[in-house]
mmCIF file of C-alpha atoms and ligand atoms in Angstrom:
data_model
loop_
_atom_site.group_PDB
_atom_site.id
_atom_site.type_symbol
_atom_site.label_atom_id
_atom_site.label_comp_id
_atom_site.label_asym_id
_atom_site.label_seq_id
_atom_site.Cartn_x
_atom_site.Cartn_y
_atom_site.Cartn_z
ATOM 1 C CA UNK A 251 0.081 0.051 0.255
ATOM 2 C CA UNK A 252 1.326 3.045 -0.347
ATOM 3 C CA UNK A 253 2.210 5.367 2.716
ATOM 4 C CA UNK A 254 4.288 8.195 3.831
ATOM 5 C CA UNK A 255 6.701 7.822 5.954
ATOM 6 C CA UNK A 256 10.512 8.589 7.346
ATOM 7 C CA UNK A 257 12.915 7.043 9.020
ATOM 8 C CA UNK A 258 15.144 10.248 10.891
ATOM 9 C CA UNK A 259 13.840 12.643 13.183
ATOM 10 C CA UNK A 260 14.332 16.260 11.140
ATOM 11 C CA UNK A 261 11.877 18.815 9.346
ATOM 12 C CA UNK A 262 9.323 18.522 6.802
ATOM 13 C CA UNK A 263 11.204 17.670 4.354
ATOM 14 C CA UNK A 264 11.650 13.733 6.279
ATOM 15 C CA UNK A 265 8.268 12.857 5.205
ATOM 16 C CA UNK A 266 8.615 11.022 2.156
ATOM 17 C CA UNK A 267 6.261 8.364 0.064
ATOM 18 C CA UNK A 268 6.758 4.341 1.014
ATOM 19 C CA UNK A 269 5.297 1.303 0.002
ATOM 20 C CA UNK A 270 4.356 -0.785 2.813
ATOM 21 C CA UNK A 271 2.281 -4.691 3.518
ATOM 22 C CA UNK A 272 -1.150 -4.083 4.154
ATOM 23 C CA UNK A 273 -1.646 -4.022 8.160
ATOM 24 C CA UNK A 274 -3.173 -6.993 9.617
ATOM 25 C CA UNK A 275 -5.753 -5.997 12.994
ATOM 26 C CA UNK A 276 -4.960 -7.902 15.723
ATOM 27 C CA UNK A 277 -7.433 -9.118 18.159
ATOM 28 C CA UNK A 278 -9.629 -6.189 19.543
ATOM 29 C CA UNK A 279 -8.336 -4.022 16.421
ATOM 30 C CA UNK A 280 -9.960 -3.405 12.330
ATOM 31 C CA UNK A 281 -9.191 -2.511 9.437
ATOM 32 C CA UNK A 282 -9.263 0.936 7.913
ATOM 33 C CA UNK A 283 -9.116 1.451 4.425
ATOM 34 C CA UNK A 284 -8.648 4.924 4.778
ATOM 35 C CA UNK A 285 -10.065 7.690 3.177
ATOM 36 C CA UNK A 286 -9.252 10.926 4.752
ATOM 37 C CA UNK A 287 -5.890 11.704 7.150
ATOM 38 C CA UNK A 288 -6.146 14.698 9.731
ATOM 39 C CA UNK A 289 -2.609 16.213 10.345
ATOM 40 C CA UNK A 290 -2.191 17.058 14.199
ATOM 41 C CA UNK A 291 0.184 19.088 15.828
ATOM 42 C CA UNK A 292 1.172 15.775 17.891
ATOM 43 C CA UNK A 293 2.156 14.342 14.809
ATOM 44 C CA UNK A 294 5.176 17.487 13.513
ATOM 45 C CA UNK A 295 6.536 16.427 17.318
ATOM 46 C CA UNK A 296 6.481 12.524 16.584
ATOM 47 C CA UNK A 297 8.741 14.067 13.532
ATOM 48 C CA UNK A 298 10.765 16.480 14.859
ATOM 49 C CA UNK A 299 12.308 13.591 17.117
ATOM 50 C CA UNK A 300 9.573 14.674 20.234
ATOM 51 C CA UNK A 301 8.679 11.138 21.478
ATOM 52 C CA UNK A 302 11.772 9.182 20.027
ATOM 53 C CA UNK A 303 14.054 8.197 17.003
ATOM 54 C CA UNK A 304 12.685 6.169 14.519
ATOM 55 C CA UNK A 305 13.453 2.185 14.536
ATOM 56 C CA UNK A 306 12.278 1.756 10.736
ATOM 57 C CA UNK A 307 10.155 3.196 8.937
ATOM 58 C CA UNK A 308 7.333 5.526 11.352
ATOM 59 C CA UNK A 309 3.797 6.373 9.459
ATOM 60 C CA UNK A 310 2.348 9.221 11.484
ATOM 61 C CA UNK A 311 -1.334 9.469 11.200
ATOM 62 C CA UNK A 312 -2.896 10.166 14.720
ATOM 63 C CA UNK A 313 -6.992 10.327 13.501
ATOM 64 C CA UNK A 314 -8.396 9.046 9.710
ATOM 65 C CA UNK A 315 -11.652 8.544 8.562
ATOM 66 C CA UNK A 316 -12.393 5.031 6.479
ATOM 67 C CA UNK A 317 -14.666 2.039 5.424
ATOM 68 C CA UNK A 318 -13.782 -1.112 7.537
ATOM 69 C CA UNK A 319 -11.911 -3.546 5.327
ATOM 70 C CA UNK A 320 -11.366 -6.223 8.793
ATOM 71 C CA UNK A 321 -12.155 -7.550 11.742
ATOM 72 C CA UNK A 322 -9.771 -8.824 14.198
ATOM 73 C CA UNK A 323 -10.616 -11.558 16.133
ATOM 74 C CA UNK A 324 -13.536 -11.398 18.967
ATOM 75 C CA UNK A 325 -14.451 -7.289 17.430
ATOM 76 C CA UNK A 326 -18.120 -7.358 17.136
ATOM 77 C CA UNK A 327 -20.495 -4.890 17.329
ATOM 78 C CA UNK A 328 -19.380 -3.103 13.232
ATOM 79 C CA UNK A 329 -18.849 -4.785 10.136
ATOM 80 C CA UNK A 330 -17.133 -4.379 6.326
ATOM 81 C CA UNK A 331 -17.973 -1.510 4.681
ATOM 82 C CA UNK A 332 -19.043 0.252 7.644
ATOM 83 C CA UNK A 333 -17.500 4.379 7.977
ATOM 84 C CA UNK A 334 -16.420 5.165 10.644
ATOM 85 C CA UNK A 335 -13.985 7.719 11.941
ATOM 86 C CA UNK A 336 -10.539 6.093 14.232
ATOM 87 C CA UNK A 337 -8.481 7.295 16.723
ATOM 88 C CA UNK A 338 -5.289 5.602 16.294
ATOM 89 C CA UNK A 339 -2.437 6.186 19.622
ATOM 90 C CA UNK A 340 0.299 4.077 17.857
ATOM 91 C CA UNK A 341 -0.058 6.252 14.960
ATOM 92 C CA UNK A 342 -0.614 5.362 11.263
ATOM 93 C CA UNK A 343 -2.586 7.215 9.268
ATOM 94 C CA UNK A 344 -0.757 8.098 6.694
ATOM 95 C CA UNK A 345 -2.105 5.460 4.601
ATOM 96 C CA UNK A 346 -4.331 3.536 2.675
ATOM 97 C CA UNK A 347 -4.912 1.521 5.274
ATOM 98 C CA UNK A 348 -4.674 1.381 9.102
ATOM 99 C CA UNK A 349 -5.009 -0.559 11.775
ATOM 100 C CA UNK A 350 -7.268 1.607 14.427
ATOM 101 C CA UNK A 351 -8.132 -0.129 18.400
ATOM 102 C CA UNK A 352 -12.184 -0.932 17.923
ATOM 103 C CA UNK A 353 -12.519 0.955 20.692
ATOM 104 C CA UNK A 354 -11.438 3.821 19.897
ATOM 105 C CA UNK A 355 -13.355 3.524 15.915
ATOM 106 C CA UNK A 356 -16.505 5.142 16.291
ATOM 107 C CA UNK A 357 -19.502 4.903 13.474
ATOM 108 C CA UNK A 358 -20.224 7.699 11.293
ATOM 109 C CA UNK A 359 -23.621 8.126 11.226
ATOM 110 C CA UNK A 360 -24.949 11.908 9.502
ATOM 111 C CA UNK A 361 -20.754 12.732 9.431
ATOM 112 C CA UNK A 362 -19.156 13.043 5.952
ATOM 113 C CA UNK A 363 -15.819 10.988 5.371
ATOM 114 C CA UNK A 364 -14.376 14.536 5.082
ATOM 115 C CA UNK A 365 -15.400 15.509 8.544
ATOM 116 C CA UNK A 366 -14.714 11.825 10.079
ATOM 117 C CA UNK A 367 -11.099 12.937 9.453
ATOM 118 C CA UNK A 368 -10.933 15.191 11.330
ATOM 119 C CA UNK A 369 -12.642 14.416 13.648
ATOM 120 C CA UNK A 370 -11.097 11.592 16.587
ATOM 121 C CA UNK A 371 -8.247 12.947 17.754
ATOM 122 C CA UNK A 372 -9.350 16.955 17.230
ATOM 123 C CA UNK A 373 -13.343 16.740 18.703
ATOM 124 C CA UNK A 374 -12.341 13.903 21.102
ATOM 125 C CA UNK A 375 -9.745 16.279 22.362
ATOM 126 C CA UNK A 376 -11.542 19.625 22.965
ATOM 127 C CA UNK A 377 -14.463 17.777 23.992
ATOM 128 C CA UNK A 378 -11.963 16.294 26.984
ATOM 129 C CA UNK A 379 -10.284 18.768 27.678
ATOM 130 C CA UNK A 380 -13.145 21.147 28.338
ATOM 131 C CA UNK A 381 -15.465 17.821 29.998
ATOM 132 C CA UNK A 382 -13.282 16.228 31.612
ATOM 133 C CA UNK A 383 -9.727 17.714 32.720
ATOM 134 C CA UNK A 384 -11.562 21.845 33.433
ATOM 135 C CA UNK A 385 -14.646 20.462 34.505
ATOM 136 C CA UNK A 386 -17.082 22.585 32.445
ATOM 137 C CA UNK A 387 -20.088 24.160 34.327
ATOM 138 C CA UNK A 388 -23.194 25.840 32.570
ATOM 139 C CA UNK A 389 -22.324 29.511 32.913
ATOM 140 C CA UNK A 390 -18.554 29.180 33.313
ATOM 141 C CA UNK A 391 -15.627 31.657 31.155
ATOM 142 C CA UNK A 392 -13.067 30.301 29.384
ATOM 143 C CA UNK A 393 -9.822 31.837 27.946
ATOM 144 C CA UNK A 394 -9.071 29.408 24.888
ATOM 145 C CA UNK A 395 -5.536 29.491 23.611
ATOM 146 C CA UNK A 396 -4.563 28.527 20.021
ATOM 147 C CA UNK A 397 -8.141 29.594 19.378
ATOM 148 C CA UNK A 398 -8.331 29.668 15.954
ATOM 149 C CA UNK A 399 -6.380 26.036 15.916
ATOM 150 C CA UNK A 400 -7.977 22.425 15.058
ATOM 151 C CA UNK A 401 -8.508 22.251 18.476
ATOM 152 C CA UNK A 402 -9.143 25.900 19.618
ATOM 153 C CA UNK A 403 -11.590 26.225 17.092
ATOM 154 C CA UNK A 404 -13.694 23.264 18.628
ATOM 155 C CA UNK A 405 -12.853 23.844 21.450
ATOM 156 C CA UNK A 406 -15.087 26.766 21.207
ATOM 157 C CA UNK A 407 -18.100 25.904 19.943
ATOM 158 C CA UNK A 408 -17.801 22.686 22.351
ATOM 159 C CA UNK A 409 -17.963 25.047 25.771
ATOM 160 C CA UNK A 410 -20.421 26.974 24.132
ATOM 161 C CA UNK A 411 -22.507 23.982 23.358
ATOM 162 C CA UNK A 412 -22.013 22.633 27.326
ATOM 163 C CA UNK A 413 -23.137 25.981 28.859
ATOM 164 C CA UNK A 414 -20.233 28.894 28.291
ATOM 165 C CA UNK A 415 -20.669 31.568 29.365
ATOM 166 C CA UNK A 416 -18.090 33.468 28.015
ATOM 167 C CA UNK A 417 -16.052 32.367 25.467
ATOM 168 C CA UNK A 418 -12.474 34.757 24.977
ATOM 169 C CA UNK A 419 -9.968 32.937 22.489
ATOM 170 C CA UNK A 420 -6.432 33.835 22.108
ATOM 171 C CA UNK A 421 -3.686 33.809 18.654
ATOM 172 C CA UNK A 422 -0.760 35.158 17.356
ATOM 173 C CA UNK A 423 -1.678 36.798 14.822
ATOM 174 C CA UNK A 424 -4.839 39.691 13.873
ATOM 175 C CA UNK A 425 -4.910 37.620 11.014
ATOM 176 C CA UNK A 426 -6.085 34.433 12.925
ATOM 177 C CA UNK A 427 -8.198 36.858 15.045
ATOM 178 C CA UNK A 428 -10.471 37.540 12.079
ATOM 179 C CA UNK A 429 -10.074 33.824 11.469
ATOM 180 C CA UNK A 430 -11.050 32.795 14.770
ATOM 181 C CA UNK A 431 -14.230 35.068 15.286
ATOM 182 C CA UNK A 432 -16.518 32.791 12.869
ATOM 183 C CA UNK A 433 -16.611 29.604 16.079
ATOM 184 C CA UNK A 434 -18.637 32.139 17.922
ATOM 185 C CA UNK A 435 -15.783 34.137 20.484
ATOM 186 C CA UNK A 436 -17.051 36.609 22.124
ATOM 187 C CA UNK A 437 -13.452 38.438 22.164
ATOM 188 C CA UNK A 438 -9.877 36.833 19.992
ATOM 189 C CA UNK A 439 -7.330 38.485 21.611
ATOM 190 C CA UNK A 440 -3.101 39.047 20.511
ATOM 191 C CA UNK A 441 -1.510 36.361 23.159
ATOM 192 C CA UNK A 442 1.027 39.284 22.920
ATOM 193 C CA UNK A 443 -0.545 41.502 26.133
ATOM 194 C CA UNK A 444 -4.152 39.255 26.854
ATOM 195 C CA UNK A 445 -3.766 39.031 30.461
ATOM 196 C CA UNK A 446 -4.429 43.649 29.565
ATOM 197 C CA UNK A 447 -8.601 42.476 28.075
ATOM 198 C CA UNK A 448 -9.169 39.425 30.456
ATOM 199 C CA UNK A 449 -9.605 37.890 34.370
ATOM 200 C CA UNK A 450 -11.321 36.124 36.354
ATOM 201 C CA UNK A 451 -11.780 33.349 33.811
ATOM 202 C CA UNK A 452 -12.804 30.031 35.309
ATOM 203 C CA UNK A 453 -11.560 28.064 32.555
ATOM 204 C CA UNK A 454 -8.239 27.975 30.317
ATOM 205 C CA UNK A 455 -7.431 25.935 28.128
ATOM 206 C CA UNK A 456 -3.735 25.980 27.770
ATOM 207 C CA UNK A 457 -1.535 23.900 24.510
ATOM 208 C CA UNK A 458 1.820 26.665 24.583
ATOM 209 C CA UNK A 459 3.189 26.403 27.442
ATOM 210 C CA UNK A 460 6.030 28.838 29.297
ATOM 211 C CA UNK A 461 5.179 32.159 29.503
ATOM 212 C CA UNK A 462 1.313 31.896 28.529
ATOM 213 C CA UNK A 463 1.478 28.995 30.990
ATOM 214 C CA UNK A 464 2.209 31.243 33.919
ATOM 215 C CA UNK A 465 0.638 34.341 33.265
ATOM 216 C CA UNK A 466 -2.564 31.844 32.357
ATOM 217 C CA UNK A 467 -2.768 31.259 36.140
ATOM 218 C CA UNK A 468 -2.624 34.682 37.323
ATOM 219 C CA UNK A 469 -5.910 35.193 35.053
ATOM 220 C CA UNK A 470 -7.784 32.174 36.865
ATOM 221 C CA UNK A 471 -11.222 33.238 38.952
ATOM 222 C CA UNK A 472 -10.979 31.593 42.319
ATOM 223 C CA UNK A 473 -11.448 28.439 42.249
ATOM 224 C CA UNK A 474 -10.310 28.451 38.386
ATOM 225 C CA UNK A 475 -8.818 25.721 36.624
ATOM 226 C CA UNK A 476 -5.828 26.341 34.032
ATOM 227 C CA UNK A 477 -5.835 23.044 31.439
ATOM 228 C CA UNK A 478 -2.978 22.121 30.207
ATOM 229 C CA UNK A 479 -2.670 19.788 27.005
ATOM 230 C CA UNK A 480 0.088 20.694 25.351
ATOM 231 C CA UNK A 481 3.123 22.203 24.785
ATOM 232 C CA UNK A 482 3.924 23.714 21.119
ATOM 233 C CA UNK A 483 5.912 26.721 22.492
ATOM 234 C CA UNK A 484 8.591 23.677 22.984
ATOM 235 C CA UNK A 485 9.523 25.903 26.496
ATOM 236 C CA UNK A 486 11.126 24.330 28.878
ATOM 237 C CA UNK A 487 8.796 23.456 32.379
ATOM 238 C CA UNK A 488 7.196 25.566 34.586
ATOM 239 C CA UNK A 489 8.388 25.436 38.046
ATOM 240 C CA UNK A 490 5.199 26.461 39.762
ATOM 241 C CA UNK A 491 5.474 26.345 43.960
ATOM 242 C CA UNK A 492 2.360 25.036 45.609
ATOM 243 C CA UNK A 493 1.176 27.251 47.670
ATOM 244 C CA UNK A 494 0.333 30.100 45.343
ATOM 245 C CA UNK A 495 -2.193 27.406 44.309
ATOM 246 C CA UNK A 496 -3.593 27.034 47.719
ATOM 247 C CA UNK A 497 -2.836 31.080 48.108
ATOM 248 C CA UNK A 498 -5.173 32.018 45.299
ATOM 249 C CA UNK A 499 -7.402 29.323 45.076
ATOM 250 C CA UNK A 500 -6.220 27.954 41.229
ATOM 251 C CA UNK A 501 -6.231 24.530 40.204
ATOM 252 C CA UNK A 502 -3.741 22.958 37.788
ATOM 253 C CA UNK A 503 -5.851 20.455 35.722
ATOM 254 C CA UNK A 504 -3.639 17.942 32.286
ATOM 255 C CA UNK A 505 -5.203 16.326 29.901
ATOM 256 C CA UNK A 506 -3.026 12.736 27.287
ATOM 257 C CA UNK A 507 -5.340 11.578 25.435
ATOM 258 C CA UNK A 508 -2.769 8.451 25.094
ATOM 259 C CA UNK A 509 -2.686 7.890 29.385
ATOM 260 C CA UNK A 510 -6.070 8.372 28.997
ATOM 261 C CA UNK A 511 -6.259 5.664 25.806
ATOM 262 C CA UNK A 512 -4.304 3.205 28.191
ATOM 263 C CA UNK A 513 -6.477 3.786 31.270
ATOM 264 C CA UNK A 514 -9.234 4.781 30.711
ATOM 265 C CA UNK A 515 -10.215 3.571 27.155
ATOM 266 C CA UNK A 516 -14.321 3.830 28.007
ATOM 267 C CA UNK A 517 -13.605 7.674 28.908
ATOM 268 C CA UNK A 518 -11.783 8.429 25.405
ATOM 269 C CA UNK A 519 -14.581 6.228 23.645
ATOM 270 C CA UNK A 520 -17.255 8.724 25.966
ATOM 271 C CA UNK A 521 -16.035 11.489 25.318
ATOM 272 C CA UNK A 522 -15.945 11.050 21.133
ATOM 273 C CA UNK A 523 -18.778 9.881 21.074
ATOM 274 C CA UNK A 524 -20.328 13.223 23.453
ATOM 275 C CA UNK A 525 -18.289 15.081 20.622
ATOM 276 C CA UNK A 526 -19.416 13.283 17.518
ATOM 277 C CA UNK A 527 -23.055 13.557 18.349
ATOM 278 C CA UNK A 528 -22.782 17.460 18.899
ATOM 279 C CA UNK A 529 -20.713 17.137 14.941
ATOM 280 C CA UNK A 530 -23.697 14.823 14.404
ATOM 281 C CA UNK A 531 -26.767 17.847 15.227
ATOM 282 C CA UNK A 532 -25.071 20.389 13.557
ATOM 283 C CA UNK A 533 -24.253 21.601 17.071
ATOM 284 C CA UNK A 534 -20.778 22.220 16.267
ATOM 285 C CA UNK A 535 -19.016 21.810 13.158
ATOM 286 C CA UNK A 536 -15.707 21.690 11.710
ATOM 287 C CA UNK A 537 -13.697 23.750 9.917
ATOM 288 C CA UNK A 538 -11.390 21.460 6.960
ATOM 289 C CA UNK A 539 -8.956 24.579 6.138
ATOM 290 C CA UNK A 540 -7.418 22.392 4.033
ATOM 291 C CA UNK A 541 -7.406 19.328 2.275
ATOM 292 C CA UNK A 542 -4.407 18.515 0.400
ATOM 293 C CA UNK A 543 -3.531 14.468 -1.511
ATOM 294 C CA UNK A 544 -1.844 12.431 0.875
ATOM 295 C CA UNK A 545 1.269 13.038 -1.324
ATOM 296 C CA UNK A 546 1.904 16.285 -0.186
ATOM 297 C CA UNK A 547 2.048 15.653 3.600
ATOM 298 C CA UNK A 548 5.908 17.005 3.865
ATOM 299 C CA UNK A 549 3.612 20.340 2.740
ATOM 300 C CA UNK A 550 1.074 20.151 5.252
ATOM 301 C CA UNK A 551 3.306 19.917 7.748
ATOM 302 C CA UNK A 552 5.839 22.974 6.301
ATOM 303 C CA UNK A 553 2.548 25.469 7.391
ATOM 304 C CA UNK A 554 1.989 22.953 10.825
ATOM 305 C CA UNK A 555 5.318 23.693 11.430
ATOM 306 C CA UNK A 556 5.683 27.808 11.188
ATOM 307 C CA UNK A 557 2.228 27.984 12.836
ATOM 308 C CA UNK A 558 0.479 29.245 9.722
ATOM 309 C CA UNK A 559 -2.241 26.731 10.166
ATOM 310 C CA UNK A 560 -5.568 27.350 10.577
ATOM 311 C CA UNK A 561 -8.611 24.814 11.882
ATOM 312 C CA UNK A 562 -7.998 21.492 10.424
ATOM 313 C CA UNK A 563 -6.070 20.785 7.916
ATOM 314 C CA UNK A 564 -7.068 16.935 5.572
ATOM 315 C CA UNK A 565 -5.198 15.018 3.875
ATOM 316 C CA UNK A 566 -7.073 12.890 1.323
ATOM 317 C CA UNK A 567 -5.681 8.913 0.822
ATOM 318 C CA UNK A 568 -8.736 7.584 -1.252
HETATM 319 N N1 LIG B 602 -2.742 15.816 25.318
HETATM 320 C C1 LIG B 602 -3.532 15.017 23.838
HETATM 321 O O1 LIG B 602 -3.767 14.367 24.684
HETATM 322 C C2 LIG B 602 -3.441 16.287 23.559
HETATM 323 C C3 LIG B 602 -4.154 15.801 21.803
HETATM 324 C C4 LIG B 602 -4.297 16.254 21.008
HETATM 325 C C5 LIG B 602 -3.912 17.638 20.669
HETATM 326 N N2 LIG B 602 -2.873 18.548 21.672
HETATM 327 C C6 LIG B 602 -2.762 19.554 22.281
HETATM 328 O O2 LIG B 602 -3.096 20.515 20.981
HETATM 329 C C7 LIG B 602 -2.478 21.680 20.874
HETATM 330 C C8 LIG B 602 -3.037 22.217 19.291
HETATM 331 O O3 LIG B 602 -3.482 20.719 18.143
HETATM 332 P P1 LIG B 602 -4.170 21.032 17.136
HETATM 333 O O4 LIG B 602 -3.399 19.768 16.237
HETATM 334 O O5 LIG B 602 -4.795 21.237 16.886
HETATM 335 O O6 LIG B 602 -2.824 22.333 16.263
HETATM 336 P P2 LIG B 602 -3.076 23.916 16.076
HETATM 337 O O7 LIG B 602 -3.976 24.356 17.024
HETATM 338 O O8 LIG B 602 -4.254 23.667 14.561
HETATM 339 O O9 LIG B 602 -1.577 24.426 15.483
HETATM 340 C C9 LIG B 602 -0.526 24.786 16.720
HETATM 341 C C10 LIG B 602 -1.100 26.258 16.733
HETATM 342 O O10 LIG B 602 -0.221 26.532 18.454
HETATM 343 C C11 LIG B 602 -0.160 27.454 18.793
HETATM 344 N N3 LIG B 602 2.066 27.524 18.648
HETATM 345 C C12 LIG B 602 2.043 28.031 19.807
HETATM 346 N N4 LIG B 602 3.571 28.511 19.628
HETATM 347 C C13 LIG B 602 3.895 27.277 18.605
HETATM 348 C C14 LIG B 602 5.048 27.287 18.074
HETATM 349 N N5 LIG B 602 6.023 27.491 19.162
HETATM 350 N N6 LIG B 602 5.292 26.271 17.024
HETATM 351 C C15 LIG B 602 4.605 26.464 15.727
HETATM 352 N N7 LIG B 602 2.529 26.077 16.620
HETATM 353 C C16 LIG B 602 3.079 26.872 17.836
HETATM 354 C C17 LIG B 602 -0.349 27.990 16.823
HETATM 355 O O11 LIG B 602 -2.014 29.175 16.901
HETATM 356 P P3 LIG B 602 -1.206 30.351 17.309
HETATM 357 O O12 LIG B 602 -0.224 31.501 16.053
HETATM 358 O O13 LIG B 602 -3.004 31.210 17.840
HETATM 359 O O14 LIG B 602 0.105 30.638 18.324
HETATM 360 C C18 LIG B 602 -0.233 27.240 16.241
HETATM 361 O O15 LIG B 602 -1.872 27.401 14.548
HETATM 362 C C19 LIG B 602 -0.830 21.264 20.274
HETATM 363 O O16 LIG B 602 -0.536 21.645 21.916
HETATM 364 C C20 LIG B 602 -1.383 19.806 20.751
HETATM 365 O O17 LIG B 602 0.462 18.900 21.465
HETATM 366 C C21 LIG B 602 -2.741 17.357 23.266
#
């Protein structure tokens, strides 16, 4: 089968077309004939080497949509030909065929394969951070960093659907602030100096890290939650004195889908199904800003690495 992979860490140029055997689904797994693969920040980090050096060809791709092509032993509830969106904890989505845990394959009822391609990681994460880590309750005020991106654009709409009273965002440029307005934000601020524009926030979603994380603590309302779920700035970890959390009634929460997939897979599935039902009902929409052929995966990574992407980027596979 055709795939795109890399065997050395590096820039977007290390991504190259490869030919690989079609994988076989093991117990509890399904084989998917991939229609679309979502492009995610985590795949860029994998390519850069943040998760270690490759041992042979690595095929990135944490979320796909497509049709079920084969079932592994003991898999029930799905049939060959079913359209699904799937989260692939071990990657492999930039390929004509990919193996997914059946537990993370979600039937696409009333959702197109195109929308499904950007849903299983980005929407699940947005829902999980808000409802799971940050414990959003109706009436909360929410601040979302990287507001125009894949997870951010979905999180703004999900926050609103879950009853947030006000949703603010931050971005790196005026052009992105303009773009993000379509996601229903009450206001979108430039990230530089954002604390001058907002305070007393119940929930901050932070996939950036570094000084943004430090400043985000200062804008929390009493009992506010800072939910950290990414390190896009690739800055060193913060050292935070615990006592300041007590003194300012602050809470720090974390979200990591890889850990959840291992220790609480039913939570991942439940967050995914809740988010997909919002998508199917039209309460939220997926902003697919860019669709490229699989062979242009390096181009998609270039844009992501430059921080120039908005919404979701999809690779069209078959
Ligand atoms: N914890 C989890 O389980 C989990 C799961 C999925 C995703 N994530 C995290 O969620 C975040 C969003 O993921 P995504 O795939 O939807 O990406 P994305 O938001 O579409 O793109 C990443 C955004 O991060 C911002 N950014 C800040 N510093 C950057 C830098 N040095 N280089 C590149 N971008 C930078 C940019 O927005 P601005 O231009 O507005 O700065 C950029 O658009 C990422 O941090 C990712 O690691 C975490």
